[in-house]
Coordinates of C-alpha atoms in Angstrom, one line a residue:
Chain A
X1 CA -101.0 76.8 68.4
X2 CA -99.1 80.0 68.2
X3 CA -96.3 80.2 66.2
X4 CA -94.0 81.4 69.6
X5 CA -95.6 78.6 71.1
X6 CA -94.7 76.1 68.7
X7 CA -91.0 77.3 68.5
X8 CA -91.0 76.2 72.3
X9 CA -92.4 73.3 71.8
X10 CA -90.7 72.1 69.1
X11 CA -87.8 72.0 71.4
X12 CA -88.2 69.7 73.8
X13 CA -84.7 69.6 74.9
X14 CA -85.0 73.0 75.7
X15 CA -87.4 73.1 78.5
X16 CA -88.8 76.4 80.7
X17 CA -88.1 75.6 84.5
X18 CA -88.9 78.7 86.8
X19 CA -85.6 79.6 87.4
X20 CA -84.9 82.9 88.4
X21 CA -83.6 83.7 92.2
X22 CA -80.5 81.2 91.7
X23 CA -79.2 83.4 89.4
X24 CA -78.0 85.3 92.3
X25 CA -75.3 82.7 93.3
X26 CA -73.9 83.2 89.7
X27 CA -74.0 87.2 90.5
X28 CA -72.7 86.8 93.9
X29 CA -75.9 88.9 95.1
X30 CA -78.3 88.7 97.6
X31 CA -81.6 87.9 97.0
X32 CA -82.4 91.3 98.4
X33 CA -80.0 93.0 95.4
X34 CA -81.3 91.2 92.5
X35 CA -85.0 92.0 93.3
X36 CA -84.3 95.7 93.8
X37 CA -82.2 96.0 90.6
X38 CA -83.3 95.7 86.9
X39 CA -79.8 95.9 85.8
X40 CA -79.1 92.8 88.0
X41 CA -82.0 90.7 87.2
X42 CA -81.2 91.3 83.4
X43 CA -77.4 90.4 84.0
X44 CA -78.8 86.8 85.6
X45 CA -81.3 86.3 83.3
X46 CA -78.0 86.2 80.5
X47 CA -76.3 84.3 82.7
X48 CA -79.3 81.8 83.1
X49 CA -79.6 81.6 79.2
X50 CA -75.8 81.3 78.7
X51 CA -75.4 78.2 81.1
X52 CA -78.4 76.4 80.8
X53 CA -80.5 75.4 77.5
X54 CA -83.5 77.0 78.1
X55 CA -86.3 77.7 76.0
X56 CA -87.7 80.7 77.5
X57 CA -85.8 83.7 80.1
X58 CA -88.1 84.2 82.8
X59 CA -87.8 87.5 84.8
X60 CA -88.6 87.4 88.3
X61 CA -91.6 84.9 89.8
X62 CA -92.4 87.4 92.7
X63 CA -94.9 86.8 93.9
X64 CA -95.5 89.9 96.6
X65 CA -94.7 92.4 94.3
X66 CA -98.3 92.9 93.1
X67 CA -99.5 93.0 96.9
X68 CA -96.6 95.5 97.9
X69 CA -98.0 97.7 94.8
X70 CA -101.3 97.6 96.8
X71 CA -99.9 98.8 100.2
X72 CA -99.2 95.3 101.9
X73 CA -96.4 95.2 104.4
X74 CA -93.6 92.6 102.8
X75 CA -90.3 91.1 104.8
X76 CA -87.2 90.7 102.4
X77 CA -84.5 88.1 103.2
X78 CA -81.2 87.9 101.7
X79 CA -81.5 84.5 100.8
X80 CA -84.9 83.3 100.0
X81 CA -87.9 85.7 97.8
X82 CA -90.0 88.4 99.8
X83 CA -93.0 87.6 101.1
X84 CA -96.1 89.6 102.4
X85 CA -96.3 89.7 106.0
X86 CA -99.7 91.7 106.2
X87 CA -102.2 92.2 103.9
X88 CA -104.3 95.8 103.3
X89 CA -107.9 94.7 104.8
X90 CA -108.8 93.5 107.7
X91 CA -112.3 92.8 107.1
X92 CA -113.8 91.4 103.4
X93 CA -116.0 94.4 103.6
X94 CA -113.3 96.7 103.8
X95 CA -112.4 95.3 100.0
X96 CA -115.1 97.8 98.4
X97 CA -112.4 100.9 99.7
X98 CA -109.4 99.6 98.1
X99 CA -107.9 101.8 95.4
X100 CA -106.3 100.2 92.6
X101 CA -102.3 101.3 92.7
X102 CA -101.4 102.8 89.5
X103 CA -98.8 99.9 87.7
X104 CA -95.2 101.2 88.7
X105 CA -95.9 101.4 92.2
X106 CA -93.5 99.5 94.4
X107 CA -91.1 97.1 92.8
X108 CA -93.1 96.7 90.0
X109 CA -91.5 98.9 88.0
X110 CA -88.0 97.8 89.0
X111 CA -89.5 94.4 87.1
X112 CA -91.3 96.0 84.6
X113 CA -87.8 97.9 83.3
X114 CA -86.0 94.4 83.6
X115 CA -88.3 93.3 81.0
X116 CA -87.1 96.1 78.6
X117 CA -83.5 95.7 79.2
X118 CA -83.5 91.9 78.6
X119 CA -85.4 92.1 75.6
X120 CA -82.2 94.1 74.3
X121 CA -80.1 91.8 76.1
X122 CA -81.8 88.4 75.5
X123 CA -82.2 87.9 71.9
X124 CA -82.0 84.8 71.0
X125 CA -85.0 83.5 73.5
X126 CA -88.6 84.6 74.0
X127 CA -88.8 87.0 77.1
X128 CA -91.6 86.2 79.9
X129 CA -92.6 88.0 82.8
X130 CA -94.2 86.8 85.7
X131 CA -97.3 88.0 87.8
X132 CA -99.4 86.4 90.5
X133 CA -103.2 85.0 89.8
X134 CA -106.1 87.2 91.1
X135 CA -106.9 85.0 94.1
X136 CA -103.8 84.7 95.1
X137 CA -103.4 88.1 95.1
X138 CA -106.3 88.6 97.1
X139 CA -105.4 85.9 99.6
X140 CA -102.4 88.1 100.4
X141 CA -103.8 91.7 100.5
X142 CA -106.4 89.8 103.1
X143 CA -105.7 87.0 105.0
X144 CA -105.4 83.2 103.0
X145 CA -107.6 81.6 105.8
X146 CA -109.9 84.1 106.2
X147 CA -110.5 84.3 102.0
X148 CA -111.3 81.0 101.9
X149 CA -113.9 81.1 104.5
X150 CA -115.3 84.2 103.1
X151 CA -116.3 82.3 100.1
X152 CA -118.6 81.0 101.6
X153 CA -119.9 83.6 103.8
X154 CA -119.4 86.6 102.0
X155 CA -119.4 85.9 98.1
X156 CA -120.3 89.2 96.5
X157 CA -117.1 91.1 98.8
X158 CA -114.7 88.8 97.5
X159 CA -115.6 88.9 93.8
X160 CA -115.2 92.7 95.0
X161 CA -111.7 92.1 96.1
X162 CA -111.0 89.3 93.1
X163 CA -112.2 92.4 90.5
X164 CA -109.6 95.3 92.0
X165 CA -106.8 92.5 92.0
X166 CA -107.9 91.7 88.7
X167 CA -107.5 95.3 87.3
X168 CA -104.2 95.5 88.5
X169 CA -103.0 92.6 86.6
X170 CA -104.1 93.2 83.5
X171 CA -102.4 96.6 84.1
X172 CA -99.3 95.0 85.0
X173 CA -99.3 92.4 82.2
X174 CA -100.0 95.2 79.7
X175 CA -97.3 97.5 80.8
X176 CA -94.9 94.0 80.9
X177 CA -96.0 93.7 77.3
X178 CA -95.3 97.2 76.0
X179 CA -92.0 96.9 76.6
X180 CA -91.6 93.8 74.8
X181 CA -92.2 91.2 76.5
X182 CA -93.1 87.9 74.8
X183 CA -95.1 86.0 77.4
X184 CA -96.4 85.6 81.3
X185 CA -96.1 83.2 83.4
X186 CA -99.5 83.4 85.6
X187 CA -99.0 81.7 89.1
X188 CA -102.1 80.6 90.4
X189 CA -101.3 78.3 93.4
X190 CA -103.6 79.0 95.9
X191 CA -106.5 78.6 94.0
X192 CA -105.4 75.1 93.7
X193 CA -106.3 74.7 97.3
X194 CA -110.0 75.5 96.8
X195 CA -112.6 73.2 95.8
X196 CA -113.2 72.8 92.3
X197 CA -117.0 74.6 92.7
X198 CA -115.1 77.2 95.0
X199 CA -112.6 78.0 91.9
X200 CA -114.8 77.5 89.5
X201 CA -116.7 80.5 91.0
X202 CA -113.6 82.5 92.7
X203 CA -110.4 81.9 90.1
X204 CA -111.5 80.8 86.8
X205 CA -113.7 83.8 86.0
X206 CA -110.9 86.5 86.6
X207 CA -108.4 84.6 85.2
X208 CA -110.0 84.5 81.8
X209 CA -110.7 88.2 82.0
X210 CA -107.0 88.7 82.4
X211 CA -106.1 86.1 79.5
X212 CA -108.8 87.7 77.3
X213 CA -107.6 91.3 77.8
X214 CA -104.2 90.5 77.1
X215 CA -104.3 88.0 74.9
X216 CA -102.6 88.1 71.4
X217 CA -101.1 86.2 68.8
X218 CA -97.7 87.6 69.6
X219 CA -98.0 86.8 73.3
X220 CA -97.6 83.8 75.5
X221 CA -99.8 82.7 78.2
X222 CA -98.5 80.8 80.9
X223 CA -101.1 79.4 83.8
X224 CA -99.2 78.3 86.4
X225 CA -100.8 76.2 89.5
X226 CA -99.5 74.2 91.8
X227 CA -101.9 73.2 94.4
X228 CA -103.1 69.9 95.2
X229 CA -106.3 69.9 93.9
X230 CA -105.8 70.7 90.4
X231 CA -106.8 67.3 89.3
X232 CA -110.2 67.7 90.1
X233 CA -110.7 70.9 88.5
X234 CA -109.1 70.2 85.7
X235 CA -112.0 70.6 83.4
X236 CA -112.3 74.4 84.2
X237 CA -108.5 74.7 84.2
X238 CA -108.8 73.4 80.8
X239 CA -111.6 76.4 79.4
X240 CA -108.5 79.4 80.5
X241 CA -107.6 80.0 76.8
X242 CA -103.7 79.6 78.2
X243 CA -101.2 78.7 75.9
X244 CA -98.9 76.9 78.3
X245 CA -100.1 75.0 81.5
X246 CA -97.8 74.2 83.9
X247 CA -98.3 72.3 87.2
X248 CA -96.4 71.3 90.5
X249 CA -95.5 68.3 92.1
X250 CA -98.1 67.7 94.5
X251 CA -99.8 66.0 91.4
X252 CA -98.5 63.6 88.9
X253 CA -98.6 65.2 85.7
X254 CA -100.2 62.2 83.7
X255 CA -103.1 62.3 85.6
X256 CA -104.0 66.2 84.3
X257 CA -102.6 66.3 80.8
X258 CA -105.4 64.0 79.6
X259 CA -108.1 66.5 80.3
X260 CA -106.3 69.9 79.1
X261 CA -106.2 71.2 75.2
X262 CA -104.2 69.5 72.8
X263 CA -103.3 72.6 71.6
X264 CA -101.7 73.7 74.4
X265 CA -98.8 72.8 75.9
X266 CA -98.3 71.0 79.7
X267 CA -95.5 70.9 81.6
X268 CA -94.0 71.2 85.1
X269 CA -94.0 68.5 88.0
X270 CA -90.1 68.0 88.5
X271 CA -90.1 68.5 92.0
X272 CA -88.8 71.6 92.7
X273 CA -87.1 71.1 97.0
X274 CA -84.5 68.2 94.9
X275 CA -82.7 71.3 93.5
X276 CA -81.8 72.8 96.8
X277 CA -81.9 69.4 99.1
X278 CA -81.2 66.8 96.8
X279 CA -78.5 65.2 94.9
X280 CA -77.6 65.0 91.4
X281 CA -78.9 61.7 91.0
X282 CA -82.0 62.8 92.5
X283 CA -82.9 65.4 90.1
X284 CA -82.0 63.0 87.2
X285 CA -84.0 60.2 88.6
X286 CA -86.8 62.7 88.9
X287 CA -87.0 64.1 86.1
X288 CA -86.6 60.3 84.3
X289 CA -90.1 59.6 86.6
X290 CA -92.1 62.4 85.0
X291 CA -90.3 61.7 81.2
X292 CA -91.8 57.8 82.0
X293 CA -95.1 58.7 83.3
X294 CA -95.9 61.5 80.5
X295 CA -93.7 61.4 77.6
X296 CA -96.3 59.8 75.9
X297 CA -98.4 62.5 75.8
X298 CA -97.2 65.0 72.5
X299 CA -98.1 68.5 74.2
X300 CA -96.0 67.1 77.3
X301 CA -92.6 69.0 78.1
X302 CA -90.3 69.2 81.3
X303 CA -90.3 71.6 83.7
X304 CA -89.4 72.4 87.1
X305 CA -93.0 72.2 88.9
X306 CA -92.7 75.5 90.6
X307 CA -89.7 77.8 91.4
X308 CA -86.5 76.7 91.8
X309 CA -85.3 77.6 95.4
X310 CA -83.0 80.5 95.7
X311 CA -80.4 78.5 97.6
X312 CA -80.4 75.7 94.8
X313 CA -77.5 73.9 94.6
X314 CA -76.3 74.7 90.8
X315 CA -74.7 71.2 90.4
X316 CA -78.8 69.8 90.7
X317 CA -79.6 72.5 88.0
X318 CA -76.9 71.6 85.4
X319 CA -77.8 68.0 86.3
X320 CA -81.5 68.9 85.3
X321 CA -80.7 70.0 82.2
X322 CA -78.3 67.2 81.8
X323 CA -81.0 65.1 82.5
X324 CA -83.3 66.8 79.8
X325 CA -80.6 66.5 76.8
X326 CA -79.8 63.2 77.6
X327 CA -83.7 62.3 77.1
X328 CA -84.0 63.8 73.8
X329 CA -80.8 63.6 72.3
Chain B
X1 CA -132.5 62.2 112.9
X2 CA -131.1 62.5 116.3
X3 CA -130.1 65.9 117.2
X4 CA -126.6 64.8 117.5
X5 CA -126.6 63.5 114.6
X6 CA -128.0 66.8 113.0
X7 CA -125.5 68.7 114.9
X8 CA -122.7 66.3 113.2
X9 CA -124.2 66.9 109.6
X10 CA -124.3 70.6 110.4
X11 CA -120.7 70.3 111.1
X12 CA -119.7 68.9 108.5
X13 CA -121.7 71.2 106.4
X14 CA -119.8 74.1 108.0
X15 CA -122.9 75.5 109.2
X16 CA -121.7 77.1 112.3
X17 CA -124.9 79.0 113.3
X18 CA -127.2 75.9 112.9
X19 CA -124.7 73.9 114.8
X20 CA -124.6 76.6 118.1
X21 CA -128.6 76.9 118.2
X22 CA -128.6 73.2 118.3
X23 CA -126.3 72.5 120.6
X24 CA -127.7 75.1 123.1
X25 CA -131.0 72.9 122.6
X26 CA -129.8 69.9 122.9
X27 CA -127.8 71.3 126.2
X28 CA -131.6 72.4 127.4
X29 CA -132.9 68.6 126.4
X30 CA -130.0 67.3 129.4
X31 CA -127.9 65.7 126.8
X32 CA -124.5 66.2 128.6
X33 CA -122.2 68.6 127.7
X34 CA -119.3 65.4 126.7
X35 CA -121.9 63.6 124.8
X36 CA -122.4 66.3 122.4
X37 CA -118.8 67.1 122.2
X38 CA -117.9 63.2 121.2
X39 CA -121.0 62.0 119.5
X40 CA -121.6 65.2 117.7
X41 CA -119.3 67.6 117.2
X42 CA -115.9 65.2 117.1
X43 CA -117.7 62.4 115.0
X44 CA -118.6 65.5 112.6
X45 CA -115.0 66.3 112.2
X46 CA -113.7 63.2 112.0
X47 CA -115.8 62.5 108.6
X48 CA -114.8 65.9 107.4
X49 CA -110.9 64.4 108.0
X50 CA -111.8 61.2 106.4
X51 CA -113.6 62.9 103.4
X52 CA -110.9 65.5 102.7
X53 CA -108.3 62.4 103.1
X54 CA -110.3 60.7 100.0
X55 CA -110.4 64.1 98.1
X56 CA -113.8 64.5 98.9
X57 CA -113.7 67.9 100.5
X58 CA -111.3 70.6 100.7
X59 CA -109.6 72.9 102.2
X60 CA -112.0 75.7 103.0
X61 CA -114.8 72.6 103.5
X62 CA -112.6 71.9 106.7
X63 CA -111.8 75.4 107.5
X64 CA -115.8 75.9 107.9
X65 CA -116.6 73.0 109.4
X66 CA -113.4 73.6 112.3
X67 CA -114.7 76.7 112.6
X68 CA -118.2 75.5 113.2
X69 CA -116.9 73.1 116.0
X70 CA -115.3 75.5 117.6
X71 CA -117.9 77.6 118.2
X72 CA -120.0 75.1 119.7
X73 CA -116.9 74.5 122.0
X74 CA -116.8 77.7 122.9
X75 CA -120.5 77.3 124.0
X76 CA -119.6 73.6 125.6
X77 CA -116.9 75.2 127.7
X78 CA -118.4 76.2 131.0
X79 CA -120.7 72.7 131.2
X80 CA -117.3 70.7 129.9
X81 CA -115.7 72.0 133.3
X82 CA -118.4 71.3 135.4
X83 CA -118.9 67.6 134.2
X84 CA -115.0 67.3 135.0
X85 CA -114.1 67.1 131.0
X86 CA -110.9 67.3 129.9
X87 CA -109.2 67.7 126.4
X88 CA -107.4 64.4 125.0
X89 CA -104.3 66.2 125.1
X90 CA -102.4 69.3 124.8
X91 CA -100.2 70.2 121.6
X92 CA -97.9 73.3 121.2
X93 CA -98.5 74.3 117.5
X94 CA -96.5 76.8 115.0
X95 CA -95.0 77.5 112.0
X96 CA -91.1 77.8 112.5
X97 CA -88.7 80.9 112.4
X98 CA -88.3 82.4 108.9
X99 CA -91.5 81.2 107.7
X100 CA -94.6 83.0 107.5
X101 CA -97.7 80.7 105.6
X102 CA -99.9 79.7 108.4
X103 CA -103.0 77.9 106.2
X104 CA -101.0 74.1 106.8
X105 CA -101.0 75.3 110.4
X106 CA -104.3 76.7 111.0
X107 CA -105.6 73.4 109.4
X108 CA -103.6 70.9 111.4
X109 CA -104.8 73.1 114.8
X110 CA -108.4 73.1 113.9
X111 CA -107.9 69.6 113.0
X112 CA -106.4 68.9 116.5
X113 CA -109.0 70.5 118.0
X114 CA -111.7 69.1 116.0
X115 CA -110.6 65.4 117.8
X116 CA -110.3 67.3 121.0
X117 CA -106.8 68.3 121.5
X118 CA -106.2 71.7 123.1
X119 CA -103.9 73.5 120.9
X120 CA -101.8 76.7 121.9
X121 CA -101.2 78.1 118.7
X122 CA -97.9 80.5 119.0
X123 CA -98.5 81.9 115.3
X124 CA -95.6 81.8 112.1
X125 CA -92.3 83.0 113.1
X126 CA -91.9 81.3 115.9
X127 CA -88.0 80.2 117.6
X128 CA -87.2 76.9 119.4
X129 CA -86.8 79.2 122.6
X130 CA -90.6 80.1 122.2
X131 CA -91.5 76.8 121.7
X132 CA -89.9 75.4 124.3
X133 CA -91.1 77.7 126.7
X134 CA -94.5 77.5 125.4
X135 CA -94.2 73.4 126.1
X136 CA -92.8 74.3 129.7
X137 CA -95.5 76.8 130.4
X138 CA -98.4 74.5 129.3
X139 CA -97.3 70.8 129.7
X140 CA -98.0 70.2 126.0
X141 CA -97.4 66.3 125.1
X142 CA -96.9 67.5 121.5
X143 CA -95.1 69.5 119.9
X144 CA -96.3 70.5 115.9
X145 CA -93.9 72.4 113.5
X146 CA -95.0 73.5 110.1
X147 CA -93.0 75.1 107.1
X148 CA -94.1 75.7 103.5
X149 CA -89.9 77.2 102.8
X150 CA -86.7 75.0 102.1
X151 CA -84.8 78.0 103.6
X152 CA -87.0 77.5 107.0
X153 CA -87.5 73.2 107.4
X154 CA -84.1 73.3 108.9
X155 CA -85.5 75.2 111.5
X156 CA -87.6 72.4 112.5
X157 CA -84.2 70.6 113.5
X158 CA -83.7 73.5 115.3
X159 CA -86.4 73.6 117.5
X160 CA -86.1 69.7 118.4
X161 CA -82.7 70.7 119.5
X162 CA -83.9 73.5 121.4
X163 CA -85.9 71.2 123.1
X164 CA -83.2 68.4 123.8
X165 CA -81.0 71.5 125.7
X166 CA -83.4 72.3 127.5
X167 CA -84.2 69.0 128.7
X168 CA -87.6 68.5 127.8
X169 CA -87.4 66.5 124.3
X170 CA -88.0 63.3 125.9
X171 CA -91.2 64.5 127.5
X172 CA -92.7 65.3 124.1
X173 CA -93.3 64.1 120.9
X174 CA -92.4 66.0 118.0
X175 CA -94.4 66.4 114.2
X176 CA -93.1 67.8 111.6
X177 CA -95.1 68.7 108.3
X178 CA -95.1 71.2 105.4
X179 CA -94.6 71.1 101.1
X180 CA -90.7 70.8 101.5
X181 CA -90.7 68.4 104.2
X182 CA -90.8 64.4 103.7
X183 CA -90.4 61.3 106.1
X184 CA -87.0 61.5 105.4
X185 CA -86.4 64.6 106.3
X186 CA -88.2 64.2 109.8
X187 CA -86.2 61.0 110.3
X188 CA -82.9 62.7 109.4
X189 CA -83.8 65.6 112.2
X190 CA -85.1 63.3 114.8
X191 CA -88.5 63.9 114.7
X192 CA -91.1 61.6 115.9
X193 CA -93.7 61.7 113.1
X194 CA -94.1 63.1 109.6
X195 CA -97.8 63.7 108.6
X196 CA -98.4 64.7 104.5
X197 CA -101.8 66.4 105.7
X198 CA -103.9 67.6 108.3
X199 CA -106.2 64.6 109.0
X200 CA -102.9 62.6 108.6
X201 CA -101.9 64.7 111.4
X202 CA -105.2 64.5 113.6
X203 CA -104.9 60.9 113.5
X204 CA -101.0 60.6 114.4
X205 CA -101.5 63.0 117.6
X206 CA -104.6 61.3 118.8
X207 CA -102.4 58.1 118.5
X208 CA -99.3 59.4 120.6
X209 CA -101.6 60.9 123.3
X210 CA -103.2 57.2 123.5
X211 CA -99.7 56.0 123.6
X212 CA -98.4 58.7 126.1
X213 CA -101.8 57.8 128.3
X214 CA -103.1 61.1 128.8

């Protein structure tokens, strides 16, 4: 285990929710000024740390940013995250003319310069970026329905398609970690909809090549998925090299961290729609469920199981971490 | 094996060219037109459903397969109308306003239509005006609302009370399905059925259109 890794996991109390886009209720923002602002996005990160005992600041989990670099048409709301409304291709074939963007394109270098200013800002905590997983980048500069089906019918184009998204992340995750950065969180969800065969063939091979370009002993690696079918690929999951696994709620937890590295941490599965539509005593009673079911597991740790809604109510966040002190005070 | 039983396996293996050039045979052998829709292509899908209930399949395994069927429909079509055929039911289908992930709903439609429902499919985006019209426009028995966002299941509610003003709730029933959304939640709103997935769903719609006679 690294030693950054270790400092984490030492403190259990402090977990690593994905909490990010409800800092803007603290700013008094939209969700539209905190993603177009590095200066604001640092400013809630600080005020994320200073409320809530975290273990890790997390930038922004964006996950159209990478697809906007590429070209793809995006629709930005005030209150809730961007999201890509039409990919670059039409056609799987058309994935062989797709030029990789250079990294800076688009937001990402709005992101990319948060990272440097809250590694001046943010001292006290390990800094993590986030980026999206290959497929799930490719899902979006194509069409999600359409990839899936091209799997089948058109392997060698989407491994096409998988390679160019690939080469842009590493970029990404390279230029996040020259300016300090101290980890990534890697969302893969929707290659947690595939079969295992199917992402054994069309996820699990890029993602290692990112993990391997980037990896270093001074650097955190994150693999975030939270699709339903994670269970059954769990096996593969497990081979990534990542650091930290971290998984949604349309699994239990106990029933993956069996099969992943004992080196490694897992956390995750505290469903994340409690913290904008339920109570309190929801969250608590949540995340008391997952503490039951997994605590008897050594790598296990808390966490949200995917990001926290913008809109979440900030009395279910402080109750979360409430929750979390109370459990291993 | 009977050729409508290959044509089911071929289904369910998502082999859509395999399953056209044997349904044009079996057409040219006089099997009807109904027979291969039910005993073939239906009972196909309904394994896929049952199979990706039990974790057996997946998500693209139906996409293929739903794709398959349907373009052994679209070959069934012409001989369906003549032999006086007509869909179980017909189901109004989107993903609400604000909202713009449309796998959930392209599963629960091919879904539907894999057990014979004829789905009009208005897309993501889509307001409780739209739908309603849609529902006056076709007659649709059901109505299907999908959202992956918190910000956007409160649009479902919406929509159901876009339908109640203009006076057609009562001649529909409404399902409600997405991450965010529970059987709670489509109590709370006055919905008529929560489904967790798309074969969930397939068998809850085939259920009210029994109910509703159709």
């Amino acid at each position: 285990m690294k030693n950054k890794v270790r400092s984490i996991y030492e403190h259990k109390d402090r977990t690593i929710p994905i909490l990010s886009f409800p800092s803007t209720q603290l700013l008094g923002i939209t969700v539209n000024e905190l993603i177009s602002s590095s200066d604001m996005q640092v400013k809630g990160m600080a005020q994320i740390a200073q409320r809530c005992n975290i273990g890790a600041s997390l930038n922004m989990m964006d996950l159209s940013v990478e697809a906007e670099a590429f070209g793809a048409k995006i629709r930005f709301c005030d209150d809730d995250i961007p999201t890509v409304i039409q990919g670059i291709i039409s056609d799987i074939t058309e994935a062989e003319d797709i030029i990789v963007p250079e990294v800076g394109q688009g937001r990402t270098s709005t992101y990319i310069d948060g990272v440097r200013k809250a590694k001046k800002t943010i001292t006290e905590l390990p800094v993590f970026c986030g980026v999206i997983g290959p497929y799930s980048l490719a899902g979006r500069l194509f069409d999600m329905t359409e990839l899936m089906m091209e799997c089948y019918d058109s392997p060698d184009e989407v491994k096409i398609l998988l390679s160019k998204a690939k080469d842009f992340i590493v970029e990404y995750i390279k230029a996040f970690k020259s300016v300090g950065a101290d980890g990534v969180v890697m969302a893969e969800p929707a290659a947690g909809l595939l079969s295992p065969s199917l992402n054994e063939e069309f996820s699990i091979p890029f993602v290692k090549e990112i993990f391997e370009e980037i990896n270093d002993e001074d650097f955190i690696i994150c693999y975030h998925n939270c699709g339903n079918a994670v269970v059954h690929m769990a096996e593969s999951i497990a081979s990534l090299g990542a650091d930290i696994y971290h998984f949604g709620n349309a699994i239990s937890l106990k029933d993956i961290i069996p099969f992943m590295p004992k080196d490694a941490v897992v956390m995750g599965n505290v469903d994340p729609v409690l913290f904008r539509n339920g109570t309190p005593d929801d969250i608590k009673n949540n995340v008391q469920r997952v503490y039951d079911e997994c605590s008897v597991y050594d790598n296990f740790m808390l966490s949200s199981g995917c990001d926290i809604p913008a809109l979440a109510k900030w009395e279910n966040i402080d109750a979360y971490f409430e929750k979390v002190k109370e459990l291993y005070s | 094996m009977s050729v409508l039983s290959e044509i089911s396996e071929f289904v369910q293996m998502g082999k859509a060219k395999n399953v056209k050039e044997l349904v044009k045979q079996a057409l040219e052998s006089g099997i009807s037109a109904k027979n291969i829709l039910n005993d073939a292509l239906i009972s196909g899908m309904l394994v896929i459903g049952e199979k990706f209930k039990n974790n057996q399949v997946y998500i693209p395994d139906v996409l293929i397969s739903a794709r398959a069927m349907n373009q052994a429909v679209a070959i069934l079509k012409p001989y369906l109308t003549q032999e006086g055929v007509e869909p179980v039911g017909k189901a109004v289908i989107c993903t609400v306003k604000g909202d713009l992930h449309d796998i959930g709903k392209n599963l629960v439609k091919m879904m539907l239509e894999g057990v014979g429902i004829e789905c009009i499919d208005l897309g993501v985006d889509i307001s409780g005006e739209q739908v309603a019209r849609a529902v006056k426009e076709s007659d649709a028995k059901l109505v299907c609302l999908s959202s992956l966002l918190t910000t956007t299941m409160s649009y479902q509610k919406e929509i159901i009370d876009t339908l109640t003003c203009a006076g057609i709730r009562d001649s529909v029933k409404v399902m409600v399905g997405g991450a965010p959304v529970t059987k709670e939640y489509a109590d709370e709103i006055g919905a008529d059925a929560y489904t967790k997935d798309a074969a969930e769903a397939s068998e809850v719609a085939l259920s009210f259109f029994n109910k509703v006679n159709i």
